[in-house]
XYZ file of C-alpha atoms in Angstrom:
418
model
C -47.671 -190.596 -52.092
C -49.976 -191.111 -49.084
C -51.372 -194.498 -50.174
C -49.796 -196.158 -47.135
C -49.765 -195.399 -43.426
C -47.437 -197.202 -41.056
C -48.493 -197.617 -37.441
C -45.616 -198.409 -35.098
C -47.049 -200.316 -32.143
C -43.504 -201.020 -30.995
C -40.106 -200.777 -32.658
C -37.168 -200.802 -30.282
C -37.778 -197.822 -27.934
C -40.420 -196.259 -30.224
C -44.071 -196.918 -29.318
C -47.506 -195.961 -30.644
C -46.487 -193.671 -33.507
C -47.664 -193.200 -37.087
C -45.529 -192.741 -40.169
C -46.527 -191.723 -43.696
C -44.114 -192.263 -46.613
C -43.097 -189.152 -48.550
C -40.399 -188.356 -51.125
C -38.285 -186.913 -48.286
C -38.440 -188.519 -44.819
C -36.446 -186.515 -42.272
C -35.845 -187.776 -38.709
C -34.213 -185.656 -36.010
C -33.974 -185.349 -32.231
C -31.634 -186.468 -29.461
C -29.489 -189.597 -29.726
C -30.587 -193.088 -28.618
C -34.301 -192.474 -29.205
C -34.778 -194.853 -32.146
C -34.497 -192.507 -35.132
C -32.392 -195.016 -37.041
C -34.921 -197.785 -36.405
C -37.699 -195.704 -37.949
C -35.418 -194.629 -40.807
C -34.673 -198.299 -41.538
C -38.401 -199.022 -41.386
C -38.933 -196.419 -44.114
C -36.151 -198.056 -46.123
C -37.855 -201.439 -45.664
C -41.084 -200.196 -47.275
C -39.350 -198.722 -50.320
C -37.094 -201.757 -50.616
C -39.987 -204.229 -50.325
C -41.668 -202.916 -53.483
C -38.588 -201.917 -55.510
C -37.930 -203.670 -58.821
C -34.570 -205.147 -57.883
C -35.424 -206.320 -54.361
C -36.254 -209.946 -53.595
C -38.168 -209.296 -50.359
C -41.579 -209.693 -52.009
C -40.459 -212.449 -54.403
C -41.166 -215.424 -52.050
C -44.673 -214.070 -51.501
C -45.295 -213.822 -55.255
C -43.955 -217.323 -55.848
C -46.433 -218.640 -53.274
C -49.296 -216.988 -55.175
C -48.292 -218.253 -58.622
C -48.796 -221.970 -58.161
C -48.291 -223.038 -61.786
C -45.000 -223.858 -63.486
C -44.962 -220.513 -65.239
C -41.566 -221.109 -66.877
C -43.359 -223.617 -69.100
C -46.995 -222.484 -68.959
C -48.152 -220.279 -71.811
C -51.269 -219.017 -70.036
C -52.247 -218.838 -66.353
C -53.994 -216.620 -63.805
C -53.573 -215.798 -60.120
C -55.014 -213.410 -57.531
C -53.196 -211.298 -54.933
C -55.241 -209.744 -52.130
C -54.087 -206.464 -50.617
C -54.721 -207.867 -47.158
C -52.403 -210.802 -47.937
C -49.602 -208.388 -48.800
C -50.217 -206.514 -45.545
C -50.017 -209.665 -43.433
C -46.881 -210.843 -45.240
C -45.165 -207.471 -44.668
C -46.066 -207.450 -40.967
C -44.240 -210.748 -40.518
C -41.437 -210.063 -42.984
C -40.495 -206.739 -41.357
C -39.640 -208.627 -38.159
C -37.254 -210.903 -40.059
C -35.791 -207.839 -41.780
C -34.909 -206.117 -38.503
C -33.521 -209.291 -36.953
C -31.183 -209.621 -39.922
C -30.386 -205.913 -40.302
C -29.395 -205.335 -36.667
C -28.406 -208.884 -35.666
C -30.950 -208.467 -32.858
C -33.113 -211.591 -32.659
C -35.337 -210.313 -29.828
C -35.942 -206.813 -31.150
C -39.383 -205.471 -30.174
C -41.049 -205.118 -33.567
C -44.805 -204.844 -34.021
C -45.765 -202.883 -37.139
C -49.114 -202.377 -38.856
C -49.250 -201.452 -42.551
C -52.482 -199.703 -43.569
C -53.107 -199.341 -47.305
C -55.349 -196.423 -48.221
C -56.717 -197.860 -51.458
C -60.009 -199.052 -52.912
C -58.245 -202.015 -54.534
C -58.713 -205.017 -52.267
C -57.288 -207.522 -54.759
C -55.319 -207.813 -57.985
C -56.478 -210.415 -60.512
C -53.694 -211.235 -62.976
C -54.042 -213.117 -66.271
C -50.841 -213.889 -68.181
C -50.909 -215.045 -71.810
C -48.116 -215.671 -74.287
C -48.372 -215.566 -78.102
C -48.796 -218.869 -79.906
C -45.265 -218.809 -81.302
C -42.184 -217.977 -79.224
C -38.608 -217.252 -80.342
C -36.514 -220.328 -80.992
C -33.636 -219.370 -78.659
C -33.866 -218.572 -74.957
C -31.971 -215.294 -75.347
C -34.669 -213.740 -77.544
C -37.382 -211.359 -76.342
C -41.100 -211.471 -77.051
C -44.250 -209.601 -76.044
C -46.849 -211.246 -73.804
C -50.154 -209.982 -72.406
C -50.636 -209.254 -68.689
C -54.193 -208.346 -67.699
C -54.697 -206.764 -64.261
C -58.252 -206.361 -62.920
C -59.608 -206.479 -66.454
C -57.137 -204.001 -67.945
C -54.814 -205.578 -70.506
C -51.239 -204.429 -71.078
C -48.267 -205.682 -73.038
C -45.302 -206.982 -71.074
C -41.787 -207.405 -72.430
C -40.485 -210.934 -71.778
C -37.339 -212.982 -72.306
C -37.773 -216.685 -73.028
C -34.925 -217.697 -70.710
C -35.738 -215.201 -67.929
C -39.514 -215.335 -67.687
C -39.606 -215.287 -63.882
C -37.367 -212.221 -63.615
C -39.379 -210.188 -66.126
C -42.754 -211.262 -64.757
C -41.738 -210.445 -61.167
C -40.400 -207.097 -62.362
C -43.760 -206.192 -63.891
C -45.824 -207.389 -60.919
C -43.699 -205.399 -58.457
C -44.159 -202.264 -60.535
C -47.940 -202.716 -60.643
C -48.218 -203.322 -56.892
C -45.856 -200.479 -56.028
C -47.732 -197.989 -58.202
C -51.084 -199.075 -56.770
C -50.123 -199.370 -53.098
C -47.468 -196.651 -52.746
C -48.537 -194.291 -55.495
C -45.061 -194.303 -57.050
C -42.687 -196.654 -58.838
C -39.388 -197.432 -57.094
C -36.663 -198.925 -59.255
C -34.142 -199.553 -56.488
C -33.623 -198.864 -52.774
C -30.121 -198.175 -51.418
C -28.837 -198.111 -47.835
C -25.996 -195.930 -46.513
C -25.706 -196.889 -42.809
C -23.750 -195.108 -40.023
C -20.005 -195.691 -39.836
C -19.895 -196.616 -43.524
C -16.539 -194.924 -44.181
C -14.721 -197.344 -41.885
C -15.577 -200.209 -44.274
C -14.222 -198.546 -47.402
C -10.846 -198.895 -49.033
C -9.290 -198.005 -52.360
C -10.292 -201.431 -53.636
C -14.056 -201.154 -53.374
C -14.665 -204.914 -53.292
C -14.395 -205.202 -49.501
C -16.966 -207.883 -48.770
C -14.538 -210.756 -48.194
C -12.902 -209.008 -45.259
C -15.938 -207.333 -43.748
C -18.720 -208.334 -41.422
C -21.437 -210.272 -43.206
C -24.052 -209.002 -40.794
C -27.106 -207.083 -41.823
C -26.906 -203.458 -42.804
C -23.183 -203.504 -43.640
C -23.569 -206.498 -45.913
C -26.392 -204.657 -47.720
C -24.291 -201.494 -47.921
C -21.194 -203.211 -49.297
C -23.173 -205.041 -51.993
C -24.907 -201.773 -52.959
C -21.597 -199.911 -52.938
C -19.825 -202.447 -55.147
C -22.654 -202.364 -57.674
C -22.707 -198.549 -57.706
C -18.969 -198.405 -58.422
C -19.288 -200.932 -61.233
C -22.038 -198.793 -62.769
C -19.797 -195.711 -62.658
C -17.031 -197.658 -64.390
C -19.420 -198.693 -67.183
C -21.191 -195.427 -67.905
C -19.833 -192.569 -70.023
C -20.855 -189.677 -67.780
C -21.694 -187.393 -70.690
C -25.414 -186.886 -70.015
C -26.409 -183.330 -69.075
C -27.740 -184.291 -65.645
C -24.649 -186.357 -64.980
C -22.456 -183.397 -65.884
C -24.341 -181.286 -63.340
C -23.497 -183.717 -60.536
C -19.916 -184.146 -61.789
C -19.365 -180.378 -61.563
C -21.082 -180.078 -58.168
C -19.062 -182.949 -56.691
C -15.839 -181.500 -58.127
C -16.598 -178.215 -56.382
C -17.382 -179.978 -53.104
C -14.330 -182.275 -53.035
C -11.865 -180.062 -54.938
C -11.358 -182.972 -57.298
C -13.036 -185.827 -59.143
C -13.913 -189.282 -57.852
C -12.913 -191.978 -60.295
C -13.390 -195.749 -60.208
C -11.353 -198.191 -62.261
C -10.047 -201.735 -61.905
C -7.501 -200.464 -59.348
C -10.237 -199.044 -57.097
C -11.526 -195.570 -56.190
C -9.346 -192.457 -56.226
C -9.696 -188.724 -55.752
C -8.098 -186.995 -58.768
C -7.031 -183.407 -58.050
C -6.910 -180.590 -60.587
C -3.126 -180.946 -60.894
C -3.601 -184.565 -61.970
C -2.439 -186.057 -58.688
C -4.330 -189.253 -57.853
C -5.031 -189.990 -54.169
C -6.277 -193.506 -53.296
C -9.433 -193.531 -51.202
C -7.458 -195.076 -48.310
C -5.280 -191.954 -48.160
C -8.048 -189.379 -48.717
C -9.538 -187.193 -45.981
C -12.206 -188.767 -43.786
C -14.780 -186.372 -45.263
C -14.023 -187.627 -48.788
C -14.183 -191.228 -47.623
C -17.504 -190.629 -45.862
C -19.044 -188.911 -48.880
C -17.672 -191.217 -51.575
C -20.523 -193.821 -51.572
C -23.187 -191.119 -51.883
C -21.210 -189.152 -54.472
C -20.470 -192.256 -56.553
C -24.188 -193.083 -56.543
C -24.922 -189.590 -57.914
C -22.351 -190.175 -60.663
C -24.191 -193.252 -61.965
C -26.690 -190.990 -63.727
C -29.504 -193.381 -62.705
C -30.949 -191.700 -59.628
C -34.453 -191.011 -60.973
C -36.974 -193.273 -59.233
C -34.416 -194.646 -56.790
C -34.754 -194.540 -53.009
C -31.794 -193.766 -50.728
C -31.665 -194.241 -46.951
C -28.876 -192.143 -45.377
C -27.771 -192.160 -41.768
C -26.225 -188.845 -40.689
C -25.099 -187.331 -44.007
C -23.235 -184.682 -41.966
C -20.813 -187.176 -40.359
C -17.143 -186.025 -40.425
C -18.008 -182.943 -42.493
C -17.112 -179.287 -41.976
C -20.256 -177.087 -41.689
C -19.678 -175.678 -45.195
C -19.624 -179.208 -46.613
C -22.794 -180.081 -44.660
C -24.563 -177.189 -46.374
C -23.281 -178.286 -49.792
C -24.456 -181.862 -49.167
C -27.942 -180.611 -48.219
C -28.020 -178.731 -51.548
C -26.960 -181.826 -53.493
C -29.566 -184.012 -51.779
C -32.241 -181.448 -52.685
C -31.089 -181.594 -56.318
C -31.452 -185.385 -56.192
C -34.996 -185.088 -54.811
C -35.915 -182.685 -57.608
C -34.509 -185.203 -60.086
C -36.934 -187.861 -58.780
C -35.055 -189.519 -55.898
C -36.725 -190.567 -52.630
C -34.718 -189.840 -49.472
C -34.871 -191.154 -45.896
C -32.483 -189.204 -43.645
C -31.508 -189.026 -39.976
C -29.528 -186.035 -38.734
C -28.236 -184.392 -35.545
C -26.765 -181.357 -37.282
C -28.222 -177.893 -36.780
C -26.216 -176.689 -39.825
C -27.798 -179.364 -42.006
C -31.276 -178.649 -40.631
C -30.929 -174.884 -41.029
C -29.929 -175.403 -44.647
C -32.913 -177.700 -45.193
C -35.103 -174.940 -43.790
C -33.592 -172.419 -46.211
C -34.212 -174.811 -49.105
C -37.831 -175.188 -47.994
C -38.229 -171.404 -47.861
C -36.777 -171.165 -51.365
C -39.279 -173.808 -52.463
C -42.097 -171.671 -51.067
C -40.693 -168.635 -52.879
C -40.488 -170.582 -56.140
C -44.084 -171.749 -55.718
C -45.442 -168.270 -54.946
C -43.281 -166.152 -57.259
C -41.178 -167.890 -59.899
C -39.609 -164.639 -61.092
C -38.578 -163.663 -57.575
C -36.951 -167.091 -57.159
C -35.058 -166.691 -60.444
C -33.985 -163.198 -59.443
C -32.678 -164.527 -56.115
C -30.699 -167.219 -57.955
C -29.187 -164.645 -60.314
C -28.237 -162.183 -57.567
C -26.733 -164.746 -55.190
C -25.427 -167.274 -57.777
C -27.636 -169.865 -56.118
C -28.191 -172.939 -58.273
C -31.861 -173.166 -59.274
C -31.915 -176.937 -58.620
C -31.289 -176.359 -54.922
C -34.694 -176.033 -53.259
C -37.272 -178.281 -51.602
C -41.022 -178.400 -52.095
C -42.632 -178.631 -48.652
C -45.303 -180.989 -50.058
C -42.506 -183.525 -50.633
C -41.135 -183.454 -47.067
C -42.301 -185.223 -43.906
C -40.146 -184.217 -40.926
C -40.406 -186.063 -37.594
C -39.064 -184.939 -34.225
C -38.231 -187.617 -31.632
C -38.665 -187.057 -27.894
C -39.171 -189.076 -24.702
C -42.481 -189.496 -22.887
C -42.629 -191.519 -19.645
C -39.593 -193.577 -20.584
C -40.635 -194.395 -24.158
C -39.882 -192.687 -27.447
C -42.512 -190.747 -29.351
C -42.225 -188.885 -32.600
C -44.144 -185.883 -33.839
C -44.802 -184.925 -37.448
C -43.811 -181.272 -37.726
C -45.991 -179.004 -39.820
C -43.922 -177.263 -42.473
C -44.962 -173.697 -43.193
C -43.430 -170.862 -45.176
C -40.758 -170.531 -42.487
C -39.761 -174.166 -42.934
C -39.676 -176.736 -40.140
C -40.456 -175.419 -36.627
C -37.190 -176.441 -35.005
C -37.148 -174.409 -31.779
C -36.652 -177.570 -29.684
C -33.757 -178.625 -31.904
C -31.810 -175.448 -31.149
C -32.036 -175.723 -27.348
C -28.423 -176.914 -27.177
C -27.268 -173.903 -29.206
C -29.169 -171.510 -26.921
C -27.688 -173.198 -23.837
C -24.170 -172.819 -25.226
C -24.784 -169.141 -25.954
C -25.961 -168.504 -22.376
C -22.993 -170.410 -20.940
C -20.634 -168.421 -23.163
C -22.089 -165.172 -21.813
C -21.623 -166.334 -18.219
C -18.026 -167.452 -18.835
C -17.161 -164.150 -20.492
């Protein structure tokens, strides 16, 4: 997934750093160094190319100059360099909106590592179309000389055409296909209530507006789906174990249903349940494959045992095909990530030894991380500005000696006090 490199000339306090997208993007270090800014930048990239995002849509409309709702055949060309320039301007508007910070220092370079310098599209419909607008038909979409069939709807031609173009560009320029990108910002629990439609009484600014729209849609999906698929049942059982109950969404809102049948509205649930509910509800949709999730501090308000369980669940999501962007300050969370990376190394080197470990310890075999999927960045200060360092992940996991300085200091102070 290294088809794109991101050079941060300046982003808030962060200067002169390079970022490479990966299935798991992990950002850690002291507070107030700009980790969240870089995490949101990662979210921006995945969101820009995702099927259900409109960030690239204005660019595509500028390139398709014909009235394609009525045209039966037309062609257009998109240059990779044009996409780069558009993104470098659009990312500034994104951060101004996301953070309500009109003067944010934001100078980003996107560098595509691809031999494709342009995409030449030719769209052609069959001679006869369905009589009604609600009916589907098959058209031809040729890209750089390679023809493919595209599924179209007579009344929604723009939506289906944009959907296909985004998928082609995303696969070519990112190396993967992203169906949807979701944002779980910090302090999200404070915006939730038992009635999940909270937008009318919340701030309409930036990240929380995005979060609330995502959250409402996720809950509606859970209400619609049956939850009987095997993978869905896995997450249902894991979440039940974590919360000592089941999360349920209906027209009355979200509730935690305990084993004795008692129903607790989300407003009255523990802060840990409230904090976890958006992420858990997303897992219950059964549609996590190919989706991207940006999470700020998944350990917030959680007991260390719950932090470990959440790390396990996130690893299971990654192994199901989810892309994750995560900031964390928790040594418990990071130590568990390291254990999952070590288990991934064990699985890679000796599958039978990994299975034996799972049998002996009752460890779920879905809970591991492949180090090839993880890019971990450590943030630090250098002459008053923030830098970040990509940490090399070996068989011992992420080298986190600097992260545990606070723990070592506490241990020494404890010895002195005693």
